[in-house]
Coordinates of C-alpha atoms in Angstrom, one line a residue:
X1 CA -67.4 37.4 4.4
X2 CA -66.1 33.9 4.9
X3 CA -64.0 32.4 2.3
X4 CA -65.9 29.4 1.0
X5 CA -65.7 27.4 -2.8
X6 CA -68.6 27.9 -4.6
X7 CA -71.5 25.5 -5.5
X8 CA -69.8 24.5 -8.7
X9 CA -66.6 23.2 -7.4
X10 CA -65.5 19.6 -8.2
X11 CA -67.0 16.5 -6.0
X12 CA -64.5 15.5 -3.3
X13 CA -64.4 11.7 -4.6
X14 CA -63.1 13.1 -8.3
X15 CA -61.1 15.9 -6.8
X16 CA -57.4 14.5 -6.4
X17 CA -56.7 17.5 -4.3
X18 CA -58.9 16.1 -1.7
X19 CA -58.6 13.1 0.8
X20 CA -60.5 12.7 3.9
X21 CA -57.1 12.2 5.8
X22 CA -55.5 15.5 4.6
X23 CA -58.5 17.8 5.0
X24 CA -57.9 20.5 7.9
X25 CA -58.7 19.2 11.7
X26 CA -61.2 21.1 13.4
X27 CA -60.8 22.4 17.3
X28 CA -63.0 19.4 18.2
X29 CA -60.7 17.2 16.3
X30 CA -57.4 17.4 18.2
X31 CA -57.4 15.2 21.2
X32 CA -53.5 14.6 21.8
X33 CA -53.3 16.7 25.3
X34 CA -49.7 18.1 26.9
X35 CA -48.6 15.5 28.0
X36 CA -49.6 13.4 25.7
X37 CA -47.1 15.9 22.7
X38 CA -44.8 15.2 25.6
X39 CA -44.7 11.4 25.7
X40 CA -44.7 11.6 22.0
X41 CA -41.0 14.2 21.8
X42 CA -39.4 12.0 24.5
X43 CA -40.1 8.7 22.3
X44 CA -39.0 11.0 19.1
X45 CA -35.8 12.1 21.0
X46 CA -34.5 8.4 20.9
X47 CA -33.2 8.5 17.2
X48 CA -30.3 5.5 16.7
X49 CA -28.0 9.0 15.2
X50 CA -28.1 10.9 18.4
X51 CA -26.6 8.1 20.4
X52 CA -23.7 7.9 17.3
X53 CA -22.9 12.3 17.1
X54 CA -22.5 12.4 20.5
X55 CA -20.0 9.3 20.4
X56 CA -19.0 11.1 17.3
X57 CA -18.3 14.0 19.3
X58 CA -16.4 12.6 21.7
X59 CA -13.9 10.8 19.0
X60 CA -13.7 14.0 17.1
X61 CA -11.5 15.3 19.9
X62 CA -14.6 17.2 22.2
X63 CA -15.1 16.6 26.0
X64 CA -18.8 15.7 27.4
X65 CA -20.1 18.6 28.6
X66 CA -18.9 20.7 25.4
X67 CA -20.7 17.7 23.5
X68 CA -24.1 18.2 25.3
X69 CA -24.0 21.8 25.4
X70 CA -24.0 21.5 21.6
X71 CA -26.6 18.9 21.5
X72 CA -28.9 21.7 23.8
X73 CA -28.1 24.8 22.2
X74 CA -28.3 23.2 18.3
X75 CA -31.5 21.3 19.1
X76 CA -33.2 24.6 20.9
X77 CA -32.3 26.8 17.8
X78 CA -33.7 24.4 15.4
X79 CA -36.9 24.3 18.0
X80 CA -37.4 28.1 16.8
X81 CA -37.7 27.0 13.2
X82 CA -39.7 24.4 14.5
X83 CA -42.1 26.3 16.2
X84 CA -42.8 28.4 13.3
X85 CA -43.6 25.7 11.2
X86 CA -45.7 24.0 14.4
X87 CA -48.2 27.2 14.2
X88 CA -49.3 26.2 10.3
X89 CA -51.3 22.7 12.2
X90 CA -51.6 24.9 15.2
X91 CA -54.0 27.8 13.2
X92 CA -55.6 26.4 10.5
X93 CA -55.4 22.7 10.9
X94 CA -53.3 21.7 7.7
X95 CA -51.0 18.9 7.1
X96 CA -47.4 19.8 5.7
X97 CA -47.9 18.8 1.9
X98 CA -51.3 20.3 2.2
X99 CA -50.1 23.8 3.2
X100 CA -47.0 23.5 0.4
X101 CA -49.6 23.9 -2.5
X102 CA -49.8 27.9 -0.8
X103 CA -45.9 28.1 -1.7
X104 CA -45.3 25.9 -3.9
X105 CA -48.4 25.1 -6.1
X106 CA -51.1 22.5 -6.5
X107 CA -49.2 20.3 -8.5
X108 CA -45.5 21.7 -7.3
X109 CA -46.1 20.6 -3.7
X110 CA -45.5 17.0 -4.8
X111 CA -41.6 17.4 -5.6
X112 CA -40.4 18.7 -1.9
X113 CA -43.3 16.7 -0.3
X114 CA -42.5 13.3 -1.9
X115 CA -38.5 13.9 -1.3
X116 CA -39.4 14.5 2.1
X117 CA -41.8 11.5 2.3
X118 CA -38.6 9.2 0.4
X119 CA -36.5 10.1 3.7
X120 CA -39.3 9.5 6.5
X121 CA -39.5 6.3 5.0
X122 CA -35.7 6.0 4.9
X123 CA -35.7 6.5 8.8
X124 CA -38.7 4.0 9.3
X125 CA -36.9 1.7 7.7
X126 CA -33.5 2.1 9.4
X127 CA -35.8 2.2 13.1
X128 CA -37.0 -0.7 12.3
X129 CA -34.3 -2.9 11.6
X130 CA -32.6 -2.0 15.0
X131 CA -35.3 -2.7 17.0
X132 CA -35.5 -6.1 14.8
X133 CA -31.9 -6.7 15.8
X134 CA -32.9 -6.1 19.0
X135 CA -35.5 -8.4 18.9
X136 CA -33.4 -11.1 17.2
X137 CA -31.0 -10.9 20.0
X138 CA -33.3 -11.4 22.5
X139 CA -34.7 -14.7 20.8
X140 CA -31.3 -15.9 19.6
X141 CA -30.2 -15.7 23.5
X142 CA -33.1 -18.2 24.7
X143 CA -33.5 -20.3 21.7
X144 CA -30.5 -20.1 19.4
X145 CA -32.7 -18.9 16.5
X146 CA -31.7 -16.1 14.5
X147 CA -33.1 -14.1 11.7
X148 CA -33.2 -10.6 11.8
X149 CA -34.7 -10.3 8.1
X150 CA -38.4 -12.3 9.9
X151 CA -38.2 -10.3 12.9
X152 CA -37.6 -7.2 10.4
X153 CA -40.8 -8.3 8.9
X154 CA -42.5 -9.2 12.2
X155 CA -41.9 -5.6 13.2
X156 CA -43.1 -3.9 10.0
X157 CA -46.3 -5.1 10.4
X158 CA -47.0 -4.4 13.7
X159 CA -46.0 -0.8 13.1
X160 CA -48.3 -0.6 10.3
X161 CA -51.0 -1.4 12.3
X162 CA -50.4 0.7 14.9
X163 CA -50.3 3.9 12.8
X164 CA -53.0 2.8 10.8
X165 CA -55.3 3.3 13.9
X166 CA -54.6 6.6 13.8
X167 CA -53.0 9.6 15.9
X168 CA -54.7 8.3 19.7
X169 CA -52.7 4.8 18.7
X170 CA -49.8 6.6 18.5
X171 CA -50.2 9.2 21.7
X172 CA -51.2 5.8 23.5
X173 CA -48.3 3.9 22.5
X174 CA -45.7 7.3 23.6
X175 CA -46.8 6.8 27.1
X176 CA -46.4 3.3 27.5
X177 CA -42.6 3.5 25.9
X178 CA -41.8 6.8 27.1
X179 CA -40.8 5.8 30.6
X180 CA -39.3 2.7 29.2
X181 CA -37.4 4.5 26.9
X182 CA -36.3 7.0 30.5
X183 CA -35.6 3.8 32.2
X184 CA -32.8 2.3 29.5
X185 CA -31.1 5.2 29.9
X186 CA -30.9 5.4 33.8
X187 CA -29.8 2.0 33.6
X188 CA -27.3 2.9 30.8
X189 CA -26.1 5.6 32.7
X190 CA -25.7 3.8 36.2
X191 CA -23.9 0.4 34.9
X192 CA -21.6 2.4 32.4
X193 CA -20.3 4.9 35.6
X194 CA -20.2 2.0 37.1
X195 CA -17.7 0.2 34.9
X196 CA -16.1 3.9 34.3
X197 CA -14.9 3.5 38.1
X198 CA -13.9 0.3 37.9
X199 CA -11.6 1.2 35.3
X200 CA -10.4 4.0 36.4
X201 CA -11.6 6.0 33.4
X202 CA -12.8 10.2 34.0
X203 CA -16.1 10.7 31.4
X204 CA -15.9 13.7 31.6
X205 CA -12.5 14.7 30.5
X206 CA -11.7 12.2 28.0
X207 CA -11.3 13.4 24.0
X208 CA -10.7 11.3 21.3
X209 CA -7.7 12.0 19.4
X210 CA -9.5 13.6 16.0
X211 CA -10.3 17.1 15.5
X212 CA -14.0 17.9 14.4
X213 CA -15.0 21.4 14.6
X214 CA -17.3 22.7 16.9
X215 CA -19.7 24.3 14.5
X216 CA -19.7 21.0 11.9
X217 CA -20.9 19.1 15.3
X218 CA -23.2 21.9 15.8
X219 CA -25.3 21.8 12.3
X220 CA -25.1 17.8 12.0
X221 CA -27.5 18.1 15.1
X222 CA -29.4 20.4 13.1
X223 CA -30.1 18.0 10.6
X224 CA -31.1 15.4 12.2
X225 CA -34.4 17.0 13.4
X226 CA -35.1 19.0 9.8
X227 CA -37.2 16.9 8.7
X228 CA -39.5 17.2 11.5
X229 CA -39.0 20.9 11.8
X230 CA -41.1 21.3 8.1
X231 CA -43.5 18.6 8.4
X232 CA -44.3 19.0 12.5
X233 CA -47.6 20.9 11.2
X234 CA -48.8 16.8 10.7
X235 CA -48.7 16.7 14.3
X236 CA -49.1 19.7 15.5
X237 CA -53.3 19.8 14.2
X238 CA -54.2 16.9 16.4
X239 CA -52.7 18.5 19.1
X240 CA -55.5 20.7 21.8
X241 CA -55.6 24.3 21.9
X242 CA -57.8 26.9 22.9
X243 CA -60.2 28.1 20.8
X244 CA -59.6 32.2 20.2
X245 CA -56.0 32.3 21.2
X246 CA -54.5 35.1 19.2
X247 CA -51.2 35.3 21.1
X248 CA -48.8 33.2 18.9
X249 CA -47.3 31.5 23.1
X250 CA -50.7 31.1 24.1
X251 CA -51.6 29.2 21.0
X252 CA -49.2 27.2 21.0
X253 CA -48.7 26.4 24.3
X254 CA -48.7 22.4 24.5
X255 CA -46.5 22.5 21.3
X256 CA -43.8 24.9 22.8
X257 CA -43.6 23.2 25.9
X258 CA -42.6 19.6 24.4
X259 CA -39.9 21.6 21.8
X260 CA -38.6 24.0 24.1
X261 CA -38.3 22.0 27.1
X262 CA -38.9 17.8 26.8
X263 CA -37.0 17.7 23.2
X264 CA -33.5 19.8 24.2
X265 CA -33.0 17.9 27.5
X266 CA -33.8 14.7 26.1
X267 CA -31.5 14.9 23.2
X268 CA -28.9 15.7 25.4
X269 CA -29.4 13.2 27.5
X270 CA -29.5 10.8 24.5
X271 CA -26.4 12.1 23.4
X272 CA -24.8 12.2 26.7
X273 CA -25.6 8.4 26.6
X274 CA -24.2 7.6 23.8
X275 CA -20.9 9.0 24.1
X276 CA -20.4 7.4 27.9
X277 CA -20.9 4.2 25.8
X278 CA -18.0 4.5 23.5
X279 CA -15.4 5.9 26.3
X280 CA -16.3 3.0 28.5
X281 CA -17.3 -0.2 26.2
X282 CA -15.7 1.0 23.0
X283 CA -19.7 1.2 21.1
X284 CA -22.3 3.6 20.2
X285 CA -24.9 1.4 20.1
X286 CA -27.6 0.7 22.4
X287 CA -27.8 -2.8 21.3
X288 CA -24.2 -3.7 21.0
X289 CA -23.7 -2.0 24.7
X290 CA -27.2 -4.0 26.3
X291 CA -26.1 -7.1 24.6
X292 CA -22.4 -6.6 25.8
X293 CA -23.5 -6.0 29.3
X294 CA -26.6 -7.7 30.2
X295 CA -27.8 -11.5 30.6
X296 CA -30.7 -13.0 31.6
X297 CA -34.1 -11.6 32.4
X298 CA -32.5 -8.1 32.5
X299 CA -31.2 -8.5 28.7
X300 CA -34.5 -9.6 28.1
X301 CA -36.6 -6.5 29.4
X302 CA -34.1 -3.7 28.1
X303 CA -34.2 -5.4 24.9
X304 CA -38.2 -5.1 24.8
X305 CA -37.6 -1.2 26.2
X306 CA -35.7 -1.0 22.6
X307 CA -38.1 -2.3 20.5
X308 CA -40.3 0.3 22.3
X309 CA -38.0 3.4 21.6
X310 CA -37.8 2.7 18.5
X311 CA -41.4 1.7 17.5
X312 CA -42.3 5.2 19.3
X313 CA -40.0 7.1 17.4
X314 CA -41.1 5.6 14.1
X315 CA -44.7 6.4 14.4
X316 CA -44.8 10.3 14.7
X317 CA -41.7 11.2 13.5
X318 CA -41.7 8.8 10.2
X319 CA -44.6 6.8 9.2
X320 CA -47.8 9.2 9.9
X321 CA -45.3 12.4 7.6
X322 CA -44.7 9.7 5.1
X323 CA -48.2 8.1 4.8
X324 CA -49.8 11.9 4.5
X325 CA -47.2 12.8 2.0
X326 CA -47.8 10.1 0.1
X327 CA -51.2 10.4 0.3
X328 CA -51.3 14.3 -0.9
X329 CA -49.6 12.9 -4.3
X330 CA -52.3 10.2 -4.9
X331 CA -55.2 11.4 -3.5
X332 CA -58.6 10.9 -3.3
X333 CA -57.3 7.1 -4.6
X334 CA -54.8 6.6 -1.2
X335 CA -56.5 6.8 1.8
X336 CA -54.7 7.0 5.2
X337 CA -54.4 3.4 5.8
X338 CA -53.3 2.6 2.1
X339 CA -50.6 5.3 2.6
X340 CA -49.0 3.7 5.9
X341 CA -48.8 0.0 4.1
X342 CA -47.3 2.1 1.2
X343 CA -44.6 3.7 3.3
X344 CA -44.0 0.5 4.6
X345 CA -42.8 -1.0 1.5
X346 CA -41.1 2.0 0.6
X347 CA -38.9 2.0 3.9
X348 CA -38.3 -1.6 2.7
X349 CA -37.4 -1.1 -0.8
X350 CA -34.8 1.3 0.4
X351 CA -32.6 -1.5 2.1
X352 CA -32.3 0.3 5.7
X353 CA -29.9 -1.8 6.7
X354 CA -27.2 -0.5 3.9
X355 CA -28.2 3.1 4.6
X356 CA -27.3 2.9 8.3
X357 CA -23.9 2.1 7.4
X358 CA -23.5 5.5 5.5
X359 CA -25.9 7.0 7.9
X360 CA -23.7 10.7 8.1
X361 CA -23.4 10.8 4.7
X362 CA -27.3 10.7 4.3
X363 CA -28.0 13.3 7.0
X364 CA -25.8 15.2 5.1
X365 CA -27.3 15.5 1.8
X366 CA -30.9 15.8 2.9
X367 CA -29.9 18.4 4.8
X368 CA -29.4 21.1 2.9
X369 CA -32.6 20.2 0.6
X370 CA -35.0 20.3 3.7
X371 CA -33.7 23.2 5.1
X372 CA -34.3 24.8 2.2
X373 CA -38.5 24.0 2.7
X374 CA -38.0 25.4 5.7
X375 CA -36.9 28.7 4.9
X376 CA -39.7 28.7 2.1
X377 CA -42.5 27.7 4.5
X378 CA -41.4 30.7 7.1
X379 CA -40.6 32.7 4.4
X380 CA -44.1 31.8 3.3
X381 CA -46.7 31.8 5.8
X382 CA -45.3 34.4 8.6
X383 CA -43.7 36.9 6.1
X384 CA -45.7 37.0 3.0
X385 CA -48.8 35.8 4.4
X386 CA -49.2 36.9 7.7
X387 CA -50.5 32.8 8.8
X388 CA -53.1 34.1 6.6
X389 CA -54.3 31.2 4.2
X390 CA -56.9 30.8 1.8
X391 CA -57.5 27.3 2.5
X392 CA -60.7 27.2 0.3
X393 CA -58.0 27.5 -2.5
X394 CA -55.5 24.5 -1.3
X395 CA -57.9 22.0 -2.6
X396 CA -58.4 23.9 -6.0
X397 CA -57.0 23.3 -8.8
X398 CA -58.0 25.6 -10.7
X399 CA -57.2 28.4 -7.7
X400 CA -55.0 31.1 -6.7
X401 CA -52.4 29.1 -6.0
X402 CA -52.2 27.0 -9.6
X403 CA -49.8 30.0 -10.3
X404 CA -47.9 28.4 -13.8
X405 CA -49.8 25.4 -14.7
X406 CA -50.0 24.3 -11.0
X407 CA -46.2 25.4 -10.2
X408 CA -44.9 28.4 -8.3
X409 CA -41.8 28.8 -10.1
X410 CA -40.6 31.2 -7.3
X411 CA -40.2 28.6 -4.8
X412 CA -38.9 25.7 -7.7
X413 CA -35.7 28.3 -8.1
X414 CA -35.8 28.8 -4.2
X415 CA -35.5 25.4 -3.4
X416 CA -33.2 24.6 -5.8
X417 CA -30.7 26.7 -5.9
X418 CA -30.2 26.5 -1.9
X419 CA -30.6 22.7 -2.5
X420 CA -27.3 22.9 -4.6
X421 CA -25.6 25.3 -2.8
X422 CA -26.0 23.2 0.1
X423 CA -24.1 20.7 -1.1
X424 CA -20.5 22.3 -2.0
X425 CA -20.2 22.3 2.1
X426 CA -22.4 19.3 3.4
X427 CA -21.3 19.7 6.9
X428 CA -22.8 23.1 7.3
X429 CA -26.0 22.2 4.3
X430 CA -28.3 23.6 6.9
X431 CA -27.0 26.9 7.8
X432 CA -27.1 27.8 4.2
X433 CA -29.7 25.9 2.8
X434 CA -32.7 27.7 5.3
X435 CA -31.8 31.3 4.9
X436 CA -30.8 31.1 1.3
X437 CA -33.7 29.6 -0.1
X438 CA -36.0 32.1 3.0
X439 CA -33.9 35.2 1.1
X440 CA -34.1 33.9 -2.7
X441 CA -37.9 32.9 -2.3
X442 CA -39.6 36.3 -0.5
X443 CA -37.4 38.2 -3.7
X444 CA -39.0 36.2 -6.2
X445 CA -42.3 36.2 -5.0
X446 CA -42.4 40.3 -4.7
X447 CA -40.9 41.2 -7.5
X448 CA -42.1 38.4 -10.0
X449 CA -45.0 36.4 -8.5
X450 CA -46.9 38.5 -6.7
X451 CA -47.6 41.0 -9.2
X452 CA -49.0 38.3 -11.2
X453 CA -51.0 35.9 -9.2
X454 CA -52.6 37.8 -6.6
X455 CA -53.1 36.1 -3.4
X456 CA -56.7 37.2 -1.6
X457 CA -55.0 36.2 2.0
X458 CA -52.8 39.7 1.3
X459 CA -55.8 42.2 1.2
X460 CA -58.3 40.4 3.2
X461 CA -62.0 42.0 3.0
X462 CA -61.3 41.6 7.1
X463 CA -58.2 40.8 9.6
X464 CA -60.0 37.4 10.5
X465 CA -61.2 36.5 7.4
X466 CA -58.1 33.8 6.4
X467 CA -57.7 33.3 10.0
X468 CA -59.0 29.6 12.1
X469 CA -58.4 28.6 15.7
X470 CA -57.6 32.0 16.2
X471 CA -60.6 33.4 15.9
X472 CA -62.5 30.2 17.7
X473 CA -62.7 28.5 14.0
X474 CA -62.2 25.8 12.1
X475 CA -61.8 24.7 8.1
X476 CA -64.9 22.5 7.7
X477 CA -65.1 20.8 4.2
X478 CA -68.4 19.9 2.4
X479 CA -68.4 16.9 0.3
X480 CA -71.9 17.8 -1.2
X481 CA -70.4 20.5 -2.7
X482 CA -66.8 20.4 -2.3
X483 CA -67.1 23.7 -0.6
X484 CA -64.8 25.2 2.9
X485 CA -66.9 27.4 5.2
X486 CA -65.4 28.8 8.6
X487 CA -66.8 27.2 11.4
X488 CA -67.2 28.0 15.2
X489 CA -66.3 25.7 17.8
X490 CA -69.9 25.8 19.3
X491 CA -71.2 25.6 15.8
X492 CA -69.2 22.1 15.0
X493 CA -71.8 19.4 17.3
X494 CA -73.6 19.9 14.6
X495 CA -71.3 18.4 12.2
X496 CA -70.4 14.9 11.1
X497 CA -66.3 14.6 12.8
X498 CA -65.5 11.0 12.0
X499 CA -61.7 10.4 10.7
X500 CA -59.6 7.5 10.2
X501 CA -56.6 9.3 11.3
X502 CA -57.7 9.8 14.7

């Protein structure tokens, strides 16, 4: 038997569990190809913090290579985590706040998916006022005229628009910066070795004089991918797969190449980059160092590169997890498009340009409280329930997973209390945040929860009967009656497939 809501359940347009944007992607539905996830991680990977750790690094008394093998091995432990998470899109087609109401509730999924939306919009924000500096550079160089605050705006909007195109915007717009984002960086690389030598100076030994331990530098790169480690599923179901794949690599083959592979070696490279800036020009940042070293046409064209990076980081990795999120919490009145001009004044109301100046302290603190959704969401969906979900019952508020007037308390304490204990030791919040609240939340649920609010995915009337892409399925929604019925791919021609996210 199929899961499905029955006749009677509440109309999709009255329903404010149900939006058109944040209802489950079919197989026919996710058109962003390999290389296409890739373009999209090697935009991600240029994030303004991992050019500032690994000068960071370097100041706090570590050599080069010991700074990039950090960089590799933290950013391809957190790509585990992340490819747990990943499988959530990858199966059944769910957005991240979507697939909280399963741990958290109907109406509990709004406090760790708004919190989480509040920081994507932070980082938006702070992207987007360098690449206006950039852009202001460029124009103050030819003309004179400066104002970062128009080209701030200038930028904003453009970015809105982009994302409010839908996912193919943003896959198109990875490959056209992706090698221009490649090509900074070689440049980077070439004219600060070649100032190294001129100077005299050996990159590769050279230490700052402070003292920052090894597995501090470790976690702080850690953090600055949480975020997207628990809300990667956003992605993740637009991305192809085949249709049947029960093995958990084949499955997830596009999404483990780009984390696995295109993420770690970029991030090191990034890193790498960053640090080679301070030793040889004394800065961190790409701007400062292009500005500083560059005239002319070339200042002109690595300038533009910038605005790319960061406009290509934005998209996937802040805007589209903030829009949804925001979405989730004001749905069916927010639609897609609504949601990305909302996170756009959010990013703005947040004053980017102050955070960036405390921008350690703010990885920090978020750290611990995101790592703790992650531990709940693996604790969740691969231990409890098996990546068996009854996604008839995510858009039901009156379903199995209202729990306590729509609130799992289980995962409230979970969160929590790793949230807080996270924060007597910021520089390691991640390490204790994710397998405190993953140990604290599968207790609560089987000795408390469980016994109470039974959850159908557990004792399944069949193995495949909470089970999509991996049984050649998909989640298909009815709005005549507000019903979910398990699809096959074949089946889905049939089927109306227009979305404004895509």
């Amino acid at each position: 038997m199929e899961p499905s809501v029955p006749p009677h359940a509440p109309d999709h347009r009255t329903n404010h569990l149900v939006e058109d944007a944040i209802l489950p992607t079919w197989l026919t539905q996710r058109p962003v190809s390999l290389l296409g996830f890739v373009w999209i991680w090697v935009g991600l990977a240029v994030v303004i913090v991992t050019f500032q750790y690994g000068a960071n690094g370097i100041e706090g008394g570590v050599t080069l290579p010991v700074v990039m093998l950090i960089v590799l091995t933290a950013t391809m432990t957190l790509a585990v985590i992340m490819s747990l998470t990943a499988d959530i899109g990858t199966e059944h087609g769910l957005s991240f706040a979507v697939y909280l109401r399963a741990p958290f509730g109907v109406v509990g999924t709004h406090l760790p998916s708004v919190s989480r939306g509040i920081v994507a919009a932070a980082w938006f924000g702070i992207q987007t006022y360098l690449g206006a500096l950039a852009i202001n550079g460029l124009v103050e160089y030819w003309t004179g005229f400066s104002s970062w605050p128009l080209w701030y705006a200038v930028f904003l909007a453009v970015q809105v628009a982009n994302v409010a195109l839908g996912i193919k915007a943003v896959e198109r717009l990875a490959s056209v910066a992706a090698p221009c984002i490649l090509a900074i960086s070689l440049w980077m690389y070439y004219t600060l070795d070649g100032l190294a030598e001129l100077e005299g100076s050996n990159i590769w030994t050279f230490a700052g004089s402070g003292d920052t331990p090894l597995a501090a530098l470790f976690v702080v790169n850690m953090a600055v991918w949480a975020p997207v480690a628990v809300d990667i599923p956003n992605i993740t179901r637009f991305v192809a797969t085949a249709p049947g794949a029960r093995g958990f690599l084949r499955r997830n083959r596009n999404v483990l190449v780009a984390q696995f592979v295109v993420l770690p070696v970029m991030q090191a490279w990034i890193a790498f980059i960053g640090a080679v800036s301070l030793i040889v020009t004394g800065h961190w940042n790409p701007v400062d160092v292009i500005q500083g070293e560059s005239t002319g046409v070339v200042l002109g064209v690595l300038l533009v590169m910038i605005v790319l990076a960061q406009w290509s980081t934005n998209t996937a990795a802040n805007v589209v997890p903030a829009a949804l999120n925001l979405v989730n919490a004001a749905a069916p009145w927010l639609s897609y498009r609504m949601g990305v001009v909302a996170t756009g004044a959010l990013a703005t109301a947040m004053a980017p340009w102050l955070l960036l100046d405390n921008l350690f302290a703010f990885l920090g603190y978020y750290g611990g409280f995101i790592a703790a959704i992650a531990g709940i969401m693996v604790a969740d969906y691969h231990v409890i329930r098996r990546r068996r979900v009854n996604v008839p019952h995510l858009f039901r508020a009156d379903g199995q997973y209202r729990y306590t007037r729509g609130v799992n308390p289980a995962a409230l304490i979970a969160w929590a209390g790793a949230s807080a204990a996270a924060l007597f030791a910021l520089d390691y919040a991640y390490v204790i945040g994710f397998p405190l609240a993953f140990a604290v939340y599968l207790l609560l649920m089987r000795v408390w929860i469980l016994p109470r609010f039974p959850q159908a995915e557990l004792t399944p009337p069949d193995r495949d009967a909470f089970l999509a892409t991996s049984t050649g399925r998909s989640w298909v929604h009815d709005p005549a009656t507000g019903g979910f019925d398990l699809v096959r791919t074949e089946d889905l021609a049939d089927r109306a497939a227009a979305r404004e996210d895509i």
